[in-house]
Structure formats: C-alpha cells, structure tokens
XYZ file of C-alpha atoms in Angstrom:
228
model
C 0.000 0.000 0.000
C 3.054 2.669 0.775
C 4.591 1.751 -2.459
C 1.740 2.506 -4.378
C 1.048 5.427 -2.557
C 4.130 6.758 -3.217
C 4.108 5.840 -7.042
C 0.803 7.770 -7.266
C 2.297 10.580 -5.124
C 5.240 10.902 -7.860
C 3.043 10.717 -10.618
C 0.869 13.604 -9.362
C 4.226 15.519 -9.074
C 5.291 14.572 -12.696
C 1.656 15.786 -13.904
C 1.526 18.834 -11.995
C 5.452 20.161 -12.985
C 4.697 19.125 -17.097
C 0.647 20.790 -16.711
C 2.404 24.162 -14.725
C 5.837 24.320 -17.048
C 3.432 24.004 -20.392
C 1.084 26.921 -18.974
C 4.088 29.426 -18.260
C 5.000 28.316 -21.938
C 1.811 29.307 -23.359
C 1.166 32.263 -21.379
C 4.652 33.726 -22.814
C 3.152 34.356 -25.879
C -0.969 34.232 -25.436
C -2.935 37.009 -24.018
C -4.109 36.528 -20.350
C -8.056 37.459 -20.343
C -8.860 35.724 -17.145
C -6.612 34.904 -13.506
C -8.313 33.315 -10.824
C -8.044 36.225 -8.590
C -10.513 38.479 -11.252
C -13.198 35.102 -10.914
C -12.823 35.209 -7.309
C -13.592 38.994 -7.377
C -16.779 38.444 -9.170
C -17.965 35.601 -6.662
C -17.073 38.395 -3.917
C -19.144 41.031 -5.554
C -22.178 38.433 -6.478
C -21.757 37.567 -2.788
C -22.120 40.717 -1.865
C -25.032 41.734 -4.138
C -23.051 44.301 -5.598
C -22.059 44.314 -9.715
C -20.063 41.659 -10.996
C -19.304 43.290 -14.464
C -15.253 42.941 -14.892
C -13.314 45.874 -16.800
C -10.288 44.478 -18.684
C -9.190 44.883 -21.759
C -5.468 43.269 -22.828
C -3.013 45.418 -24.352
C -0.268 44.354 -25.762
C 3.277 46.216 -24.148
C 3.570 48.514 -27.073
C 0.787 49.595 -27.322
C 0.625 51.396 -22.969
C 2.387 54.591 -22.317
C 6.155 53.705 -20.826
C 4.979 56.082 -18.163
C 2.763 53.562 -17.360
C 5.141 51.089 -16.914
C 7.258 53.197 -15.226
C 5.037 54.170 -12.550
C 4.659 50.614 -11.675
C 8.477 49.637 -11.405
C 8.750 53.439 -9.331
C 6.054 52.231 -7.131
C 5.995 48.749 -6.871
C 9.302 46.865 -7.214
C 12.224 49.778 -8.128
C 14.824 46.815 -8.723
C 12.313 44.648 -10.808
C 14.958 45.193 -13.863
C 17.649 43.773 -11.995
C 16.284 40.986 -9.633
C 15.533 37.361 -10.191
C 12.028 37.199 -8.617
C 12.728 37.909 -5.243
C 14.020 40.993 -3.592
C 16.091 39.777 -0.850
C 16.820 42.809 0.558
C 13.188 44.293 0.568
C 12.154 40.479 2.037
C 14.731 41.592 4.723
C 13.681 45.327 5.497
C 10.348 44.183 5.580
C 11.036 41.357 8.556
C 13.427 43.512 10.597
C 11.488 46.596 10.514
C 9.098 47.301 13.393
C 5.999 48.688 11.739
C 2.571 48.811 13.505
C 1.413 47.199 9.706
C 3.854 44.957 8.291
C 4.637 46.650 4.828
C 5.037 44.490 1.607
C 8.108 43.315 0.293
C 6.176 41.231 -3.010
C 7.712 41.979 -6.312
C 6.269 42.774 -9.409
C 7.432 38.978 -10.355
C 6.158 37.483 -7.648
C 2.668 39.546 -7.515
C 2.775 38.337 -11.304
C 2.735 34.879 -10.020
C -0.057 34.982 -7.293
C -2.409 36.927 -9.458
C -1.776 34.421 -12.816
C -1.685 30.792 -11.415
C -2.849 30.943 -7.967
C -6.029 32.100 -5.780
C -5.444 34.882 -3.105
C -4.992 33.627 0.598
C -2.329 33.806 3.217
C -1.196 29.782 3.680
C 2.599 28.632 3.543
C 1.425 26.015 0.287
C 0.289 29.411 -1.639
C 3.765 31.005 -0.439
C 5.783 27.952 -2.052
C 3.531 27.560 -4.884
C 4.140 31.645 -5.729
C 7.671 30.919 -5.197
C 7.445 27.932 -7.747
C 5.749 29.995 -10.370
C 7.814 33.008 -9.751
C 11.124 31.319 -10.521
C 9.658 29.560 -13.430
C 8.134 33.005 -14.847
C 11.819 34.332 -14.435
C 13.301 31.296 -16.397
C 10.834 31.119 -19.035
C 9.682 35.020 -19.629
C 11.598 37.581 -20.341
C 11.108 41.418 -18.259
C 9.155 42.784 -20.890
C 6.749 40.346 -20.798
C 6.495 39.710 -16.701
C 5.562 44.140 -16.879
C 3.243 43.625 -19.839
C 1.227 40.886 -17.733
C 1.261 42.358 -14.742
C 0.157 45.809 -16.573
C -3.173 43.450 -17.550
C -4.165 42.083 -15.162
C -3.385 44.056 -11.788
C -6.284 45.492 -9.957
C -6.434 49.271 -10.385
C -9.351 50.168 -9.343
C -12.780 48.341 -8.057
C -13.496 45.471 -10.716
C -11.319 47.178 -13.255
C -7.780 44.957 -14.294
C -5.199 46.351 -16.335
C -3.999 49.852 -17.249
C -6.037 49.806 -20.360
C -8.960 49.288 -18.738
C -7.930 51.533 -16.292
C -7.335 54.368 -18.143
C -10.662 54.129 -20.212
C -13.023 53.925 -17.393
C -11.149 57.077 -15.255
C -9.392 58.966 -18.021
C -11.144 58.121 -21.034
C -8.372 57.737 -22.914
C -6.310 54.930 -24.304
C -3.385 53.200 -22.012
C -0.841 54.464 -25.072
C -1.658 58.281 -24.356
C -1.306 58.383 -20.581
C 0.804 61.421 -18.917
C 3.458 60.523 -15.791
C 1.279 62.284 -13.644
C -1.823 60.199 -15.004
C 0.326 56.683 -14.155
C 1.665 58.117 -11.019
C -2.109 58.253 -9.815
C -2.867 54.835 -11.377
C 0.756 53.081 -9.535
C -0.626 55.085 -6.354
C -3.686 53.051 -6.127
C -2.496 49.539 -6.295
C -1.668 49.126 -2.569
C -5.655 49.191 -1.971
C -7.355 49.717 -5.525
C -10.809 48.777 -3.835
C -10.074 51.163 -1.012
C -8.511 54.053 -3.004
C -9.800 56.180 -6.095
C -8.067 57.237 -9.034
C -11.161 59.352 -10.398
C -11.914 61.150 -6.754
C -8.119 60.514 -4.605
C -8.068 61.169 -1.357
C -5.045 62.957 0.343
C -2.956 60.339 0.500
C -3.363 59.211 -2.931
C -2.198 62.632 -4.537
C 0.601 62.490 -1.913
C 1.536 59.224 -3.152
C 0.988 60.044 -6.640
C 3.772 63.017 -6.307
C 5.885 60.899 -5.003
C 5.869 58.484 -7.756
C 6.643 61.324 -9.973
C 9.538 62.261 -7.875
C 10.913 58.189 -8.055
C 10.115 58.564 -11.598
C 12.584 61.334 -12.167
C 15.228 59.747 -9.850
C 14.934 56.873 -11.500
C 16.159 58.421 -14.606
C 12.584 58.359 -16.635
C 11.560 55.831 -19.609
C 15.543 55.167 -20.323
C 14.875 53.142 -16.652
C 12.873 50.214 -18.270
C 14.322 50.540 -21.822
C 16.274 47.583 -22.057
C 14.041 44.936 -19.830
C-alpha cells in the first residue's frame, strides 16, 4: 500500500510540474483574459449583491504609455529590472522593521505569479507555490513580458484589471496616451485599488501620486525600463 502510494504521489508531481511548465509556456506568448483572482472577485461582488461586471481589456506592451510602466516599477518593485524574482533585501527590510502594519516586500514577479496561477490567501502552500511559479516566470519570460502581464491584469481600481482598462473607465483615454502624472495616480492606487480612487483621490493618494513622480525622475525616466 506505501509503495503505491508513493508511485501515485510521484506521478501527481510529474503531472503537476509538465501541466504548470506548459502553462508558463503558453502564457509567454498568449494574451491573459482571465486569472483566478478576477473570478474570485466576481464571486465576492455576487456575494455581496453588488455588480459583478469585470473591466479588462489586454493590451499588448507597445501599445501602454512607458509612463505607465514606469510608474509601476517606481512604485511597486524599483529593482524589478535587476532581480531574479525575489528581492532579498526588501524580504529583509520588511522582517526587521518594526511597523505597527507589516509593509510588503512582493515583487512585481512574484505579484505576477499569485495573481496568474494561484487564488489569493495567506497559507505557507500558496507562499511555495508563488515561489514555484515566480522562478519559473523568471526562467521562461523575459522582463518585458512579466511588466506587460502584470500591466493586464493588476487590480487598479474596483473590478477594473489592467492599465487599459484603467485608463478608459477614469481617463477616457487609451493606455498608449497616458501622462506621468496620469500613471503616477494609477501606480498610487495599487496598494488598496478597492479602497482608493483614481477618479476622486483622497489625500494620501495625490501624496503618493507626487511621489511616484519624484521616483520617476530619480529613476532616470523611460531610459529606466528601456532595455528589460
């Protein structure tokens, strides 16, 4: 009985490494229109009684402002052209530092990961799994195309995924035309997109916005992300 246990235990773990290394093949090249974590946002909202319509609308890199994707690397993950996944040293400020909150240390990788393949929880099988899928993202993808996914699909704003979509419903405009300013107050939202506004910010969102700006310039502009 052990030995077949274990024989079906390894075949499970041959299944699930081909099924998971052919996905990350095929979501290199192939648009991602759906992640779990935008079906688990409509069961929330049909649980709620509230309105389930999704906004998203994929868009391929070229086609979104570089300010866009700028804002995101300024805000999010400022070494995301130059890491492997993980940001050790963020990982490491964000254990050691005594907060009364306990900030975020995620990368745009590894946020790439959880919102892709997995469903959102706190659990240490959904930590290894996002580590899995992070380092195979890393081997398989290249940085364009980790920024370009995560620009699609990340939550900025209630029920609204992607900077496209984004910038439709609150600027009316197309992702390609966006201003710094405009994806400074986009990347200042994605802490909380369900919490915070792009179309009416509160205080802290314009602070945060300006700030992005200012990362922006240090960061040396669009030359920053250039050669990802």
């Amino acid at each position: 009985m052990l030995r077949r246990l274990q024989f079906i235990a390894l075949r499970f773990l041959i299944a699930f490494f081909v099924i998971s290394i052919v996905w990350v093949i095929l979501l290199r090249f192939l648009p991602v229109w759906v992640t779990p974590y935008m079906l688990s946002r409509k069961m929330e909202a049909f649980r709620a009684d509230e309105d389930t319509e999704l906004f998203h609308d994929w868009e391929p890199y070229e086609n979104i402002s570089k300010e866009a994707a700028l804002a995101v690397v300024a805000s999010e993950d400022q070494n995301f052209p130059n890491h492997w996944g993980f940001d050790f040293d963020q990982i490491y400020n964000a254990v050691t530092e005594k907060r009364k909150r306990a900030r975020g240390a995620s990368t745009i990788s590894q946020q790439v990961a959880k919102n892709v393949f997995l469903w959102h929880g706190r659990s240490f099988i959904r930590k290894g799994l996002e580590a899995y899928f992070t380092i195979l993202i890393e081997l398989i993808w290249d940085k364009e195309r980790i920024l370009e996914v995560y620009l699609n699909v990340a939550e900025m704003g209630k029920m609204t995924f992607g900077v496209e979509a984004a910038s439709l419903r609150y600027y009316d405009k197309s992702a390609k035309k966006l201003s710094r300013y405009e994806s400074a107050r986009i990347a200042a939202v994605l802490p909380n997109p369900v919490r915070f506004s792009i179309k009416n910010p509160s205080a802290y969102v314009n602070k945060r916005t300006n700030q992005i700006v200012r990362q922006m310039r240090y960061l040396g502009g669009q030359k920053y992300i250039a050669d990802l």
